[in-house]
Short mmCIF file of N, CA and C and ligand atoms in Angstrom, two decimals:
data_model
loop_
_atom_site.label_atom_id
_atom_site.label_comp_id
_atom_site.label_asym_id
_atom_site.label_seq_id
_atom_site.Cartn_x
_atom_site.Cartn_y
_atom_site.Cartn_z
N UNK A 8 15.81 12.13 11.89
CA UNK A 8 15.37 10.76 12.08
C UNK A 8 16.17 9.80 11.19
N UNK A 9 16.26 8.45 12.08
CA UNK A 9 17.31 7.66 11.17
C UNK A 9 16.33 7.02 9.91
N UNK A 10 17.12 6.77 8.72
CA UNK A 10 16.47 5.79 7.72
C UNK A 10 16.18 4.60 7.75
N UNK A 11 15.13 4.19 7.30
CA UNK A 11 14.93 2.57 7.97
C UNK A 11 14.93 2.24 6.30
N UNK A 12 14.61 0.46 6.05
CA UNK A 12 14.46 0.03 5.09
C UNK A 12 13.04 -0.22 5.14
N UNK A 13 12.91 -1.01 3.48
CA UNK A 13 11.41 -1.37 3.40
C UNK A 13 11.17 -2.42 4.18
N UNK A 14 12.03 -3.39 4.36
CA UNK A 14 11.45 -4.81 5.21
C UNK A 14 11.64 -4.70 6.23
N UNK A 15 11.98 -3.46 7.07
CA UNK A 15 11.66 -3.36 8.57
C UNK A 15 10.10 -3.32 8.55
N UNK A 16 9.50 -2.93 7.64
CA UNK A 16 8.08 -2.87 8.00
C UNK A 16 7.54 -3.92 7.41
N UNK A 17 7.41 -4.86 6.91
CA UNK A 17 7.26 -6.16 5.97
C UNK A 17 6.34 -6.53 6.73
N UNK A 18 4.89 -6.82 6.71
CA UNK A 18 3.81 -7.39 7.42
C UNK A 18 3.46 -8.27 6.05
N UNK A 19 2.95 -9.46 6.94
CA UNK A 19 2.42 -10.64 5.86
C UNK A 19 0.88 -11.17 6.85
N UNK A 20 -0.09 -11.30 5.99
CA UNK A 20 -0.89 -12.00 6.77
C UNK A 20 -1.60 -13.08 5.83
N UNK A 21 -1.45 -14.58 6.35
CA UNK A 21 -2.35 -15.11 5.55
C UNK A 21 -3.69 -15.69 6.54
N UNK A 22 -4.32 -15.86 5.50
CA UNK A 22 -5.80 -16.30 6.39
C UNK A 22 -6.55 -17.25 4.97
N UNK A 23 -7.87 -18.36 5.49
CA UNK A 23 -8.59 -18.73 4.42
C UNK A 23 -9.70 -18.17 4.22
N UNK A 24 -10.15 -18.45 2.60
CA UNK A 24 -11.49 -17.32 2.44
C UNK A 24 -12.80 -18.05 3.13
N UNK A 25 -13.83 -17.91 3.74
CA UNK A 25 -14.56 -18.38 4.34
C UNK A 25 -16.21 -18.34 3.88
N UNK A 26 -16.91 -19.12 3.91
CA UNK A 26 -18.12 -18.66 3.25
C UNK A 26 -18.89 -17.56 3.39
N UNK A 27 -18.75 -16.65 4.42
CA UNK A 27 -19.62 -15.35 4.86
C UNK A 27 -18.26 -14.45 3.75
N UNK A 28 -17.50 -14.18 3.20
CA UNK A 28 -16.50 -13.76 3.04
C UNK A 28 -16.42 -13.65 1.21
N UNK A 29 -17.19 -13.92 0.78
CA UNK A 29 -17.71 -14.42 -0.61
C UNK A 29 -19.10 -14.01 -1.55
N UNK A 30 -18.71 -13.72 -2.90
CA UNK A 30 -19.89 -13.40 -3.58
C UNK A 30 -20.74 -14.24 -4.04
N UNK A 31 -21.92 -13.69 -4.95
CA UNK A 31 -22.29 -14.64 -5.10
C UNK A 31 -21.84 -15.85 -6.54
N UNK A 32 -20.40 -15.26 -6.90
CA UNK A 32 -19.85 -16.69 -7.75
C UNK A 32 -18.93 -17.20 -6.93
N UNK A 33 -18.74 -17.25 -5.38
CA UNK A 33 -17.87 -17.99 -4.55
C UNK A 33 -16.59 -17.81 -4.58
N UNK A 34 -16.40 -16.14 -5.33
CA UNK A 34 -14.97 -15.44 -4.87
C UNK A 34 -15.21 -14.71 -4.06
N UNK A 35 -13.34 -14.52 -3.24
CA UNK A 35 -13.84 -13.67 -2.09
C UNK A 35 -14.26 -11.79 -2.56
N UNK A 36 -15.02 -11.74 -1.63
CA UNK A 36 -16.11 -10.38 -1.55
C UNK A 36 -14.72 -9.26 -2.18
N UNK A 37 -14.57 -8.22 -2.52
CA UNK A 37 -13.58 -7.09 -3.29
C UNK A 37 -13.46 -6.25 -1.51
N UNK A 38 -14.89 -5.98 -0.93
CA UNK A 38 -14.70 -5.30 0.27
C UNK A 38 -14.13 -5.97 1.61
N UNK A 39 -13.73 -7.24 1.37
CA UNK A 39 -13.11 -8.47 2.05
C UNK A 39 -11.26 -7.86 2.05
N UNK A 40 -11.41 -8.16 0.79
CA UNK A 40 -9.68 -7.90 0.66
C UNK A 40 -9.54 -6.68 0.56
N UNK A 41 -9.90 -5.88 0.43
CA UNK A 41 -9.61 -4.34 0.69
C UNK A 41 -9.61 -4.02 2.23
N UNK A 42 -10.13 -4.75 3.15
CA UNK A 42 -10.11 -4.92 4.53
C UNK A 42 -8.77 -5.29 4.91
N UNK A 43 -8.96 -6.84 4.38
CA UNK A 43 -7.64 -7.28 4.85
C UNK A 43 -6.28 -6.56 4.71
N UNK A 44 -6.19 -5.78 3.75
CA UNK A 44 -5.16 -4.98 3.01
C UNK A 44 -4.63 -3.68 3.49
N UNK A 45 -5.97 -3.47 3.88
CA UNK A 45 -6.05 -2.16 4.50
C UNK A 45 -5.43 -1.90 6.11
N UNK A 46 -5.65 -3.63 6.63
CA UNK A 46 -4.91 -3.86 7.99
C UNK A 46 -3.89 -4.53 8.28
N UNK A 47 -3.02 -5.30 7.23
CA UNK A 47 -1.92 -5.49 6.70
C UNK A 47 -0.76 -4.01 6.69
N UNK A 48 -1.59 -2.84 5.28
CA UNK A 48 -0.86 -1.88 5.05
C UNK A 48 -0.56 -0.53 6.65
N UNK A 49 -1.82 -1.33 7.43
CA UNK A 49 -1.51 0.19 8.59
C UNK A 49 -0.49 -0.64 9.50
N UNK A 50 -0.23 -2.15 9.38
CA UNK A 50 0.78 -2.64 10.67
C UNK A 50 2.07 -2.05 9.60
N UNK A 51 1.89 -2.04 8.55
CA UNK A 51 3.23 -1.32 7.90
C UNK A 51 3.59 -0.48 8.81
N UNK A 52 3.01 0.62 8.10
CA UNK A 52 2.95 2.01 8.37
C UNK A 52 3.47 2.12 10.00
N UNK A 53 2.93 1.78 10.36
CA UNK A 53 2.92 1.71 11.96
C UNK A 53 4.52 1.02 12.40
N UNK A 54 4.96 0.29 12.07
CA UNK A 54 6.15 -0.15 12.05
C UNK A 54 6.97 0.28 11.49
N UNK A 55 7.04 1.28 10.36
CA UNK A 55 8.06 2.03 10.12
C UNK A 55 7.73 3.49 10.63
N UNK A 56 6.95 4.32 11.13
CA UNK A 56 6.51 4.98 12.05
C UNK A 56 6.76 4.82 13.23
N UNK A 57 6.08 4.11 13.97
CA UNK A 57 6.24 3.49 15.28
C UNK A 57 5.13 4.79 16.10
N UNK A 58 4.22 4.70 14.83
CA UNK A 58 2.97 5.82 15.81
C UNK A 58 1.35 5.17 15.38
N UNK A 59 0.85 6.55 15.29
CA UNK A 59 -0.75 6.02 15.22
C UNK A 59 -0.63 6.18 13.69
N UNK A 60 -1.72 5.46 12.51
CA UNK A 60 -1.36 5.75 11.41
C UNK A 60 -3.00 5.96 10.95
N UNK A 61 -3.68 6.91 10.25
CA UNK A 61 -4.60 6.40 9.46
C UNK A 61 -4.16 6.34 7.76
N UNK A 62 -5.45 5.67 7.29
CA UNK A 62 -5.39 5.94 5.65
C UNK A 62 -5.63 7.21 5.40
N UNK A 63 -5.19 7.32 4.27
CA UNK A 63 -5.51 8.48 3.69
C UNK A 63 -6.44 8.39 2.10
N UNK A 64 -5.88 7.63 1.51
CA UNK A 64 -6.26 6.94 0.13
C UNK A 64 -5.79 5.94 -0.13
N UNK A 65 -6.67 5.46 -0.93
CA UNK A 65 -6.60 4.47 -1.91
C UNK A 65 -6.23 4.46 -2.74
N UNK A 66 -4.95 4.65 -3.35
CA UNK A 66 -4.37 5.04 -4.38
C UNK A 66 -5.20 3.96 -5.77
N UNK A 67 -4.64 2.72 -5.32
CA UNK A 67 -4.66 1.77 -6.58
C UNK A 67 -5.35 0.56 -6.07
N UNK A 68 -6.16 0.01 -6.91
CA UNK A 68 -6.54 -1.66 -6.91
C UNK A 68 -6.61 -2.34 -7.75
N UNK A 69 -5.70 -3.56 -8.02
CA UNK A 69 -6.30 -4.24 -9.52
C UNK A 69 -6.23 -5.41 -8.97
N UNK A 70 -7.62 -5.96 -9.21
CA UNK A 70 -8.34 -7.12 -9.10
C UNK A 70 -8.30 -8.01 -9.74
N UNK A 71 -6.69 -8.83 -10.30
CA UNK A 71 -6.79 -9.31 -11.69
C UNK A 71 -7.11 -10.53 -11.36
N UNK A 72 -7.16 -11.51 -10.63
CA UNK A 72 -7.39 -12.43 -10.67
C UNK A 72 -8.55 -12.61 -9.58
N UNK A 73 -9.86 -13.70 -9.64
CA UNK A 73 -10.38 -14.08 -8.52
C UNK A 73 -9.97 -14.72 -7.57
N UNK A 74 -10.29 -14.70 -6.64
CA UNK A 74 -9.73 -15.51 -5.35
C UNK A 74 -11.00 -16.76 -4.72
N UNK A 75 -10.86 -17.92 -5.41
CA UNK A 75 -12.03 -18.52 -4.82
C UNK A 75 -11.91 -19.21 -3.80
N UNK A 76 -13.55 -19.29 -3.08
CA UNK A 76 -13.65 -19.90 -1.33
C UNK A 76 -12.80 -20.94 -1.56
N UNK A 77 -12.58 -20.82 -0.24
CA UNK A 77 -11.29 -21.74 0.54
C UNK A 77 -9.83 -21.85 0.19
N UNK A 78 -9.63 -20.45 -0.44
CA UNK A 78 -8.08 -19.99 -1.30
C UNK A 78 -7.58 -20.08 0.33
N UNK A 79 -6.28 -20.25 0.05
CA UNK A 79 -5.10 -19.62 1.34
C UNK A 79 -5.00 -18.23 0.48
N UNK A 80 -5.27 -17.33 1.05
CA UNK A 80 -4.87 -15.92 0.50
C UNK A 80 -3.35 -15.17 1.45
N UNK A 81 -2.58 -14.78 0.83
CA UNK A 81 -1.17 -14.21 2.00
C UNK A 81 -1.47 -12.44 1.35
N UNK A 82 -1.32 -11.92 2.00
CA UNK A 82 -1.34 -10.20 1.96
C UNK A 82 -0.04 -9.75 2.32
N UNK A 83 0.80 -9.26 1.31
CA UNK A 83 2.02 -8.79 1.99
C UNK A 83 1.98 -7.50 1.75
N UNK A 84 2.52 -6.50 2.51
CA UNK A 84 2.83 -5.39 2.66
C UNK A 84 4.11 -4.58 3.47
N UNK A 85 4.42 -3.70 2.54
CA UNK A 85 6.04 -2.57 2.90
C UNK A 85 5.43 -1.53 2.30
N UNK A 86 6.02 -0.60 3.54
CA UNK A 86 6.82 0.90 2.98
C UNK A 86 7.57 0.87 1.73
N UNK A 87 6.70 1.65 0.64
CA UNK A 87 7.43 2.03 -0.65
C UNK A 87 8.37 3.00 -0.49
N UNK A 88 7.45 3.91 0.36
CA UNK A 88 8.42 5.26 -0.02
C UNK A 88 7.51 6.57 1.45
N UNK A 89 8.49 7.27 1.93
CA UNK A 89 7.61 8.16 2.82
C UNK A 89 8.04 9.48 2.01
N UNK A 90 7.29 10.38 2.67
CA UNK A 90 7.40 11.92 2.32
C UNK A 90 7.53 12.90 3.52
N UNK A 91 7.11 13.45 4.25
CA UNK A 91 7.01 14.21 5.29
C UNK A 91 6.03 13.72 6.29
N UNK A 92 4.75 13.46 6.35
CA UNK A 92 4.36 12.69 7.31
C UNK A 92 3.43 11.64 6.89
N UNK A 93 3.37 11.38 5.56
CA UNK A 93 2.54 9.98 4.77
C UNK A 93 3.89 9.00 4.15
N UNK A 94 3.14 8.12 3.85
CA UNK A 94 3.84 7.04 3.63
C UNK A 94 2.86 5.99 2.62
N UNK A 95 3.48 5.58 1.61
CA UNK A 95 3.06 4.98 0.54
C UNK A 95 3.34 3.70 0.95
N UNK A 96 2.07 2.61 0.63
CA UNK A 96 2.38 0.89 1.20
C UNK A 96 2.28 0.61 -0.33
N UNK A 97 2.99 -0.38 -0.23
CA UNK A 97 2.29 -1.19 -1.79
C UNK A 97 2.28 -2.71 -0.93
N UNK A 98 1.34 -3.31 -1.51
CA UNK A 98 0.23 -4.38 -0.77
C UNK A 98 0.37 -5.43 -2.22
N UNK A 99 1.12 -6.76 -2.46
CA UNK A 99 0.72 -7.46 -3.17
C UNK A 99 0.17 -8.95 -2.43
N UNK A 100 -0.88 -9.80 -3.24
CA UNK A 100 -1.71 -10.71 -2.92
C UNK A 100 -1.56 -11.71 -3.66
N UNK A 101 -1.18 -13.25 -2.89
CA UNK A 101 -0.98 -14.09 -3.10
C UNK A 101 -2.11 -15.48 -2.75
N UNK A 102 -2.18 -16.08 -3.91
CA UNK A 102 -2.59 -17.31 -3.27
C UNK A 102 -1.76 -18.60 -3.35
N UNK A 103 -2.43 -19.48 -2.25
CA UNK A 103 -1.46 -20.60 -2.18
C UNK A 103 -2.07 -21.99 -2.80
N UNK A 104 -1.51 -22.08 -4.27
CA UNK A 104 -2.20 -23.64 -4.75
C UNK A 104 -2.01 -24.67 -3.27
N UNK A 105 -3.43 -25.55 -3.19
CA UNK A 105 -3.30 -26.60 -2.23
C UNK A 105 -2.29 -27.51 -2.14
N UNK A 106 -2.15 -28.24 -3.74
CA UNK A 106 -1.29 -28.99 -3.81
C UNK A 106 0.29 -28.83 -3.89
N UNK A 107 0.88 -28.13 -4.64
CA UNK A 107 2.86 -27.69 -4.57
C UNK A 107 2.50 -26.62 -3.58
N UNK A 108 1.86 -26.03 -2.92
CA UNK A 108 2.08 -24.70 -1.74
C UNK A 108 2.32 -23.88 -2.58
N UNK A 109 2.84 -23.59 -3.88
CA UNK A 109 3.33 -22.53 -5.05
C UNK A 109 2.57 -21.19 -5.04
N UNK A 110 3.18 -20.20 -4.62
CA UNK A 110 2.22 -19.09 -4.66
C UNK A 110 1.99 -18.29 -5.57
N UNK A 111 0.73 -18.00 -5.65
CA UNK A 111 0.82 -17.37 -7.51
C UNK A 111 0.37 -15.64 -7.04
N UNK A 112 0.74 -14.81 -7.65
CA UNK A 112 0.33 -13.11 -7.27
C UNK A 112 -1.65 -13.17 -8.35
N UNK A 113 -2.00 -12.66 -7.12
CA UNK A 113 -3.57 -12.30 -7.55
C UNK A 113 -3.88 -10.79 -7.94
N UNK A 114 -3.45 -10.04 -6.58
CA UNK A 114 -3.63 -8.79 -7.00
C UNK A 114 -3.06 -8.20 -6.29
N UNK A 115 -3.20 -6.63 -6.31
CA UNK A 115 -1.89 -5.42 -5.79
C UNK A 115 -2.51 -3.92 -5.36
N UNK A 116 -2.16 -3.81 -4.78
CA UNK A 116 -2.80 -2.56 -4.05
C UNK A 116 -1.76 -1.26 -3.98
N UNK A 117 -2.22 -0.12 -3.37
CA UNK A 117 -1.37 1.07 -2.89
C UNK A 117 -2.42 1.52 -1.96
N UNK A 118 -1.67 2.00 -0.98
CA UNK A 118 -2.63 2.87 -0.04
C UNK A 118 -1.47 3.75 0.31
N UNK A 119 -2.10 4.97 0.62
CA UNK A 119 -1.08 5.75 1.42
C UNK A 119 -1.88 6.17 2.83
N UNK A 120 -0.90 6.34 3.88
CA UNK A 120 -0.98 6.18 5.25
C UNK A 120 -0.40 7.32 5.91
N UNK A 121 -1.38 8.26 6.45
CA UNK A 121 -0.12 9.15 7.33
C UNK A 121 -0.17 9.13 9.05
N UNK A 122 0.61 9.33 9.43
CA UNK A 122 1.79 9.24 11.18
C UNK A 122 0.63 10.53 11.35
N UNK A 123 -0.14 10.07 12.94
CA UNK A 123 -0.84 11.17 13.44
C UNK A 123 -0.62 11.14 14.63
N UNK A 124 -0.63 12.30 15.77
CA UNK A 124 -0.20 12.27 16.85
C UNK A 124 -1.88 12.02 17.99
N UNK A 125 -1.58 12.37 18.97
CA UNK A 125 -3.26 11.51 20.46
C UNK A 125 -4.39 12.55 19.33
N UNK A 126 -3.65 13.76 18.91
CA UNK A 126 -5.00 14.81 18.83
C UNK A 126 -5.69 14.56 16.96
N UNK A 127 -4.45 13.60 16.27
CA UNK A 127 -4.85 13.31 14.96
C UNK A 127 -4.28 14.40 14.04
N UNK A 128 -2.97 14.74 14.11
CA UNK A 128 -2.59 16.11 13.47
C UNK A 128 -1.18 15.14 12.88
N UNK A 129 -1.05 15.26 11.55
CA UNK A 129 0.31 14.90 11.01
C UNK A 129 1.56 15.05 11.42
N UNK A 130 1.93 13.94 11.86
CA UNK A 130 3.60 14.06 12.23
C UNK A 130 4.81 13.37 11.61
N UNK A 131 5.84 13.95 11.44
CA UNK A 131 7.34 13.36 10.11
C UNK A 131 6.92 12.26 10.61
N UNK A 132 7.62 10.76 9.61
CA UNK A 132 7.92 9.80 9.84
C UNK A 132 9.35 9.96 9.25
N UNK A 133 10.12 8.83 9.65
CA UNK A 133 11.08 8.35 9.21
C UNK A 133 11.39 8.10 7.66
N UNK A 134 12.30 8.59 7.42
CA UNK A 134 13.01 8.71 5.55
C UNK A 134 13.03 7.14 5.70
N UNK A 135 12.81 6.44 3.61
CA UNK A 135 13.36 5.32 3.95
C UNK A 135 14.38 4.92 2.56
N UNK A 136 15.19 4.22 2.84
CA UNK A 136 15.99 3.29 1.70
C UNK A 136 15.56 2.31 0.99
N UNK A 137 15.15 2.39 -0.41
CA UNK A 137 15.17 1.15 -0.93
C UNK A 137 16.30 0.26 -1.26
N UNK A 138 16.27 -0.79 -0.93
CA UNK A 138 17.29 -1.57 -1.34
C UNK A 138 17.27 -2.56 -2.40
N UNK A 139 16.06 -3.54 -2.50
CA UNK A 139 15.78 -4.34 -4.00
C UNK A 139 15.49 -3.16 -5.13
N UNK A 140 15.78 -4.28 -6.12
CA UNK A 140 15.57 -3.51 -7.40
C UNK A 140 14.10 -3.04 -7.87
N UNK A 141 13.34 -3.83 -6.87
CA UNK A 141 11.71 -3.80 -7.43
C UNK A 141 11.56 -2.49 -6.34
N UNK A 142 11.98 -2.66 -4.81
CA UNK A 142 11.92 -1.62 -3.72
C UNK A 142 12.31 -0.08 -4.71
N UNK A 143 13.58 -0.10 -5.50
CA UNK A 143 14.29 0.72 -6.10
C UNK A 143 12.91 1.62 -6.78
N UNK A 144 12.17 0.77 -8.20
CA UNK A 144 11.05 0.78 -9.15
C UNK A 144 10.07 1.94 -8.55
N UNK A 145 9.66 0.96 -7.01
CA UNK A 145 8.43 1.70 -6.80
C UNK A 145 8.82 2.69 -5.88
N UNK A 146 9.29 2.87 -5.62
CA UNK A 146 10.36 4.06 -4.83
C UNK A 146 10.22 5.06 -5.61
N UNK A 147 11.34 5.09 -6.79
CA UNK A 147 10.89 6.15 -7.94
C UNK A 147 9.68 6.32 -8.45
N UNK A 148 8.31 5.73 -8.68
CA UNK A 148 7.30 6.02 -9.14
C UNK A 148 6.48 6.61 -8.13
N UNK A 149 6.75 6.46 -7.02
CA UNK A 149 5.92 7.06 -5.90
C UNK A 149 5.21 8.62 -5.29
N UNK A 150 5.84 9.46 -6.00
CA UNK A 150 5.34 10.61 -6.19
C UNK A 150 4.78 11.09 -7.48
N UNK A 151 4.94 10.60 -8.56
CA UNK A 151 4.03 10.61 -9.65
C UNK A 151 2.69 10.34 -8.88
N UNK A 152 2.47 9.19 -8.14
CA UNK A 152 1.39 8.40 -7.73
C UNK A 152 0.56 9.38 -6.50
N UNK A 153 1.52 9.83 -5.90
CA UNK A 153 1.35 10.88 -4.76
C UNK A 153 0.91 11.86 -5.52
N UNK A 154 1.26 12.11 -6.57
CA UNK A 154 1.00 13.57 -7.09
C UNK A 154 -0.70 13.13 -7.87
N UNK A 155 -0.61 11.99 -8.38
CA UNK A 155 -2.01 11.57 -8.83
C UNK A 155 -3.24 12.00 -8.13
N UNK A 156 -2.73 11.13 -6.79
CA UNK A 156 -3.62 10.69 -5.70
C UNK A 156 -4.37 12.87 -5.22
N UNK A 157 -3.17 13.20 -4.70
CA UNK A 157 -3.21 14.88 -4.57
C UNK A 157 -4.26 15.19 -5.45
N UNK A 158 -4.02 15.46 -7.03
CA UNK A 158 -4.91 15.94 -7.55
C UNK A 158 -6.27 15.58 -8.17
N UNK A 159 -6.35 14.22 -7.82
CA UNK A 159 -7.84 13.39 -8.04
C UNK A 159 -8.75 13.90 -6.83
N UNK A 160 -8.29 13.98 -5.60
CA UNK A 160 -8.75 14.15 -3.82
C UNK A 160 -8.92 15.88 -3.94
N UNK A 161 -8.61 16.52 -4.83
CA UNK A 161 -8.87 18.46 -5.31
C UNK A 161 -7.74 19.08 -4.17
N UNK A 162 -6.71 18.24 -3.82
CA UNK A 162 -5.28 18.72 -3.15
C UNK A 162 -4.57 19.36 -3.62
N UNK A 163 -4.57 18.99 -5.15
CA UNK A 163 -3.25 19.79 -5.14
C UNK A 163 -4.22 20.01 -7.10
N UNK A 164 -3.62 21.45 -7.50
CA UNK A 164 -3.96 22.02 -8.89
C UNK A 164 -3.03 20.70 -9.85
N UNK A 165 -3.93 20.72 -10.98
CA UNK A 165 -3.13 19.46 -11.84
C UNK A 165 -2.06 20.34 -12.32
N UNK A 166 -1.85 21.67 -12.42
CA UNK A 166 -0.76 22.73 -13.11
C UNK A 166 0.62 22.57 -12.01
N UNK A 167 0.52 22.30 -11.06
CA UNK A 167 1.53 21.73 -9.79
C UNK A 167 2.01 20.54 -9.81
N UNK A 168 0.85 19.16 -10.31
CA UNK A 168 1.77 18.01 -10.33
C UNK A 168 2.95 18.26 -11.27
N UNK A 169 4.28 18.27 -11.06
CA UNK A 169 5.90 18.34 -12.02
C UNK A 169 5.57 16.93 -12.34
N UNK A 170 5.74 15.48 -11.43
CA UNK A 170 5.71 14.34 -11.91
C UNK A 170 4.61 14.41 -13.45
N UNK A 171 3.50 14.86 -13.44
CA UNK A 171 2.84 14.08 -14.13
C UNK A 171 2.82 14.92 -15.40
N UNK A 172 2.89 15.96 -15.32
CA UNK A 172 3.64 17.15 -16.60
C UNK A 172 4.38 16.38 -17.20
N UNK A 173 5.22 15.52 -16.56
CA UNK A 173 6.65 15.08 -17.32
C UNK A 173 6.37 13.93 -18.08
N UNK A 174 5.56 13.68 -17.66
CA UNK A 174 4.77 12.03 -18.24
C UNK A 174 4.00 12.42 -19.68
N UNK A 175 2.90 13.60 -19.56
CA UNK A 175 2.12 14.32 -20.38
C UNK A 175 2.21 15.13 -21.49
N UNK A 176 4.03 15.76 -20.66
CA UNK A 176 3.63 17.14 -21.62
C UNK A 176 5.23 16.95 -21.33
N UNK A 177 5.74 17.59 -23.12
CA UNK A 177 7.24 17.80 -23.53
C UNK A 177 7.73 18.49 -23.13
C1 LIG B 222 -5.26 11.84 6.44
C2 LIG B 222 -5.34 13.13 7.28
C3 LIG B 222 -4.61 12.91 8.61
C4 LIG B 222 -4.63 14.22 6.49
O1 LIG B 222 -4.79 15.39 7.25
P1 LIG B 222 -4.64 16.84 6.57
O2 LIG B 222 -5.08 17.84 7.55
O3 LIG B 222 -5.24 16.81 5.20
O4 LIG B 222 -3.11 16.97 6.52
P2 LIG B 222 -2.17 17.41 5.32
O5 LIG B 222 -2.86 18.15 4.25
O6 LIG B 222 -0.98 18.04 5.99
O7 LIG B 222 -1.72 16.01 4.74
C5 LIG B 222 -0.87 15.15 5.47
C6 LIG B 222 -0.12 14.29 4.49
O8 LIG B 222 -1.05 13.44 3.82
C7 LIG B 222 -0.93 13.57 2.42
N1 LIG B 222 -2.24 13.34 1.83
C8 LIG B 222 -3.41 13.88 2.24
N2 LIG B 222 -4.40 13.44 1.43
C9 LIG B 222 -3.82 12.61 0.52
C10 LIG B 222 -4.31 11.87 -0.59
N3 LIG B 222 -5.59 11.88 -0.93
N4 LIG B 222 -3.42 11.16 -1.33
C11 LIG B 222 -2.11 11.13 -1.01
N5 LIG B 222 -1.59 11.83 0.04
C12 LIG B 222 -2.43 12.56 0.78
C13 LIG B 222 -0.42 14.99 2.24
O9 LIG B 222 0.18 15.16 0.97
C14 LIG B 222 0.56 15.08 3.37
O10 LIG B 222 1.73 14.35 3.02
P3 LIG B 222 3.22 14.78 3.43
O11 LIG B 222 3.17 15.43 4.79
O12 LIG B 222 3.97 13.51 3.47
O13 LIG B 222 3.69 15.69 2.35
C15 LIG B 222 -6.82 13.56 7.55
O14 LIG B 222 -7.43 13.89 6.33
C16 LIG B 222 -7.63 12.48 8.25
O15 LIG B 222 -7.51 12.28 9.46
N6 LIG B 222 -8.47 11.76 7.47
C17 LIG B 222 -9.27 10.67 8.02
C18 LIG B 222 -8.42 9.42 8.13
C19 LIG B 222 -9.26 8.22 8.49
O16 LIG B 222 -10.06 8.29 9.39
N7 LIG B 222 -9.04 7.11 7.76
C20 LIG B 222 -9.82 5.95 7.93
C21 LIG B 222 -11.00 6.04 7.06
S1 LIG B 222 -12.33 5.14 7.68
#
């Protein structure tokens, strides 16, 4: 299969936060944007695939900033990195000040996604190239993260993650 890049799959969605959509200090809901994110990261997937995709995990969420009602919120999402038939999104979140349009980063996600065929059984996706220097970053960290994700989910023995040995242990 040929190599694609990360911004062949580049999905952006913006939308405003709405009052059903909100807690009760008038940021948007955490299970709001984990939605949105979550359907952002599968048009990824799906576009550098070009199949059926589910989640698999949730790798990461950090919630650093609130997002309050009536934010312009933008959700962008790419292919970090694939493996054999999953594929790592990283998902960062923007809002848009009203006044300069200036977009400031709120928060950041990971999900990983794997290529399933009509019956739901894992199938290769496509290798990919990073080309930015940040694409480059999370490219290389991506199986540490994979290897995380593996052994938090009781996938894989923590004596098997190599990435995270190397991080841990001399
Ligand atoms: C995701 C799913 C297809 C994996 O099926 P499986 O039989 O466990 O298949 P495998 O063990 O071969 O795993 C497939 C790939 O997913 C990866 N994977 C599975 N669980 C993972 C996890 N928790 N974290 C990271 N990667 C994971 C595997 O490492 C493997 O990757 P690779 O082929 O690129 O090396 C299956 O568990 C499933 O259908 N889950 C439900 C998905 C769903 O409905 N999501 C929506 C939730 S509402």
């Amino acid at each position: 299969m040929q190599a694609k890049f990360p911004s062949e799959s580049l999905t952006t969605l913006t939308d405003v936060v709405l009052p059903g959509e909100t807690n009760p200090l008038n940021n948007l809901f955490g299970g709001e944007l984990l939605a949105r994110m979550d359907r952002a990261a599968s048009i990824s997937a799906r576009r550098h695939s070009r199949r059926v995709c589910v989640t698999a995990s949730v790798n990461n969420v950090v919630f650093t900033r609130a997002i309050p009602l009536g934010s312009v919120v933008t959700v962008e999402s790419k292919v970090s990195r694939t493996f054999n038939t999953s594929m790592e999104i990283f998902i960062d979140v923007w809002i848009e000040d009203r006044e300069s349009g200036i977009k400031n980063k709120a928060n950041e996600a990971i999900y990983t996604f794997v290529a399933v065929d009509e019956t739901g059984r894992p199938v290769p996706v496509p290798p990919i190239e990073p080309q930015t220097e940040l694409e480059k970053q999370r490219y290389d960290a991506a199986l540490r993260r994979k290897q995380l994700s593996l052994v938090l989910a009781g996938k894989m023995k923590p004596n098997e993650a190599t990435e995270l040995k190397a991080l841990f242990v001399e």
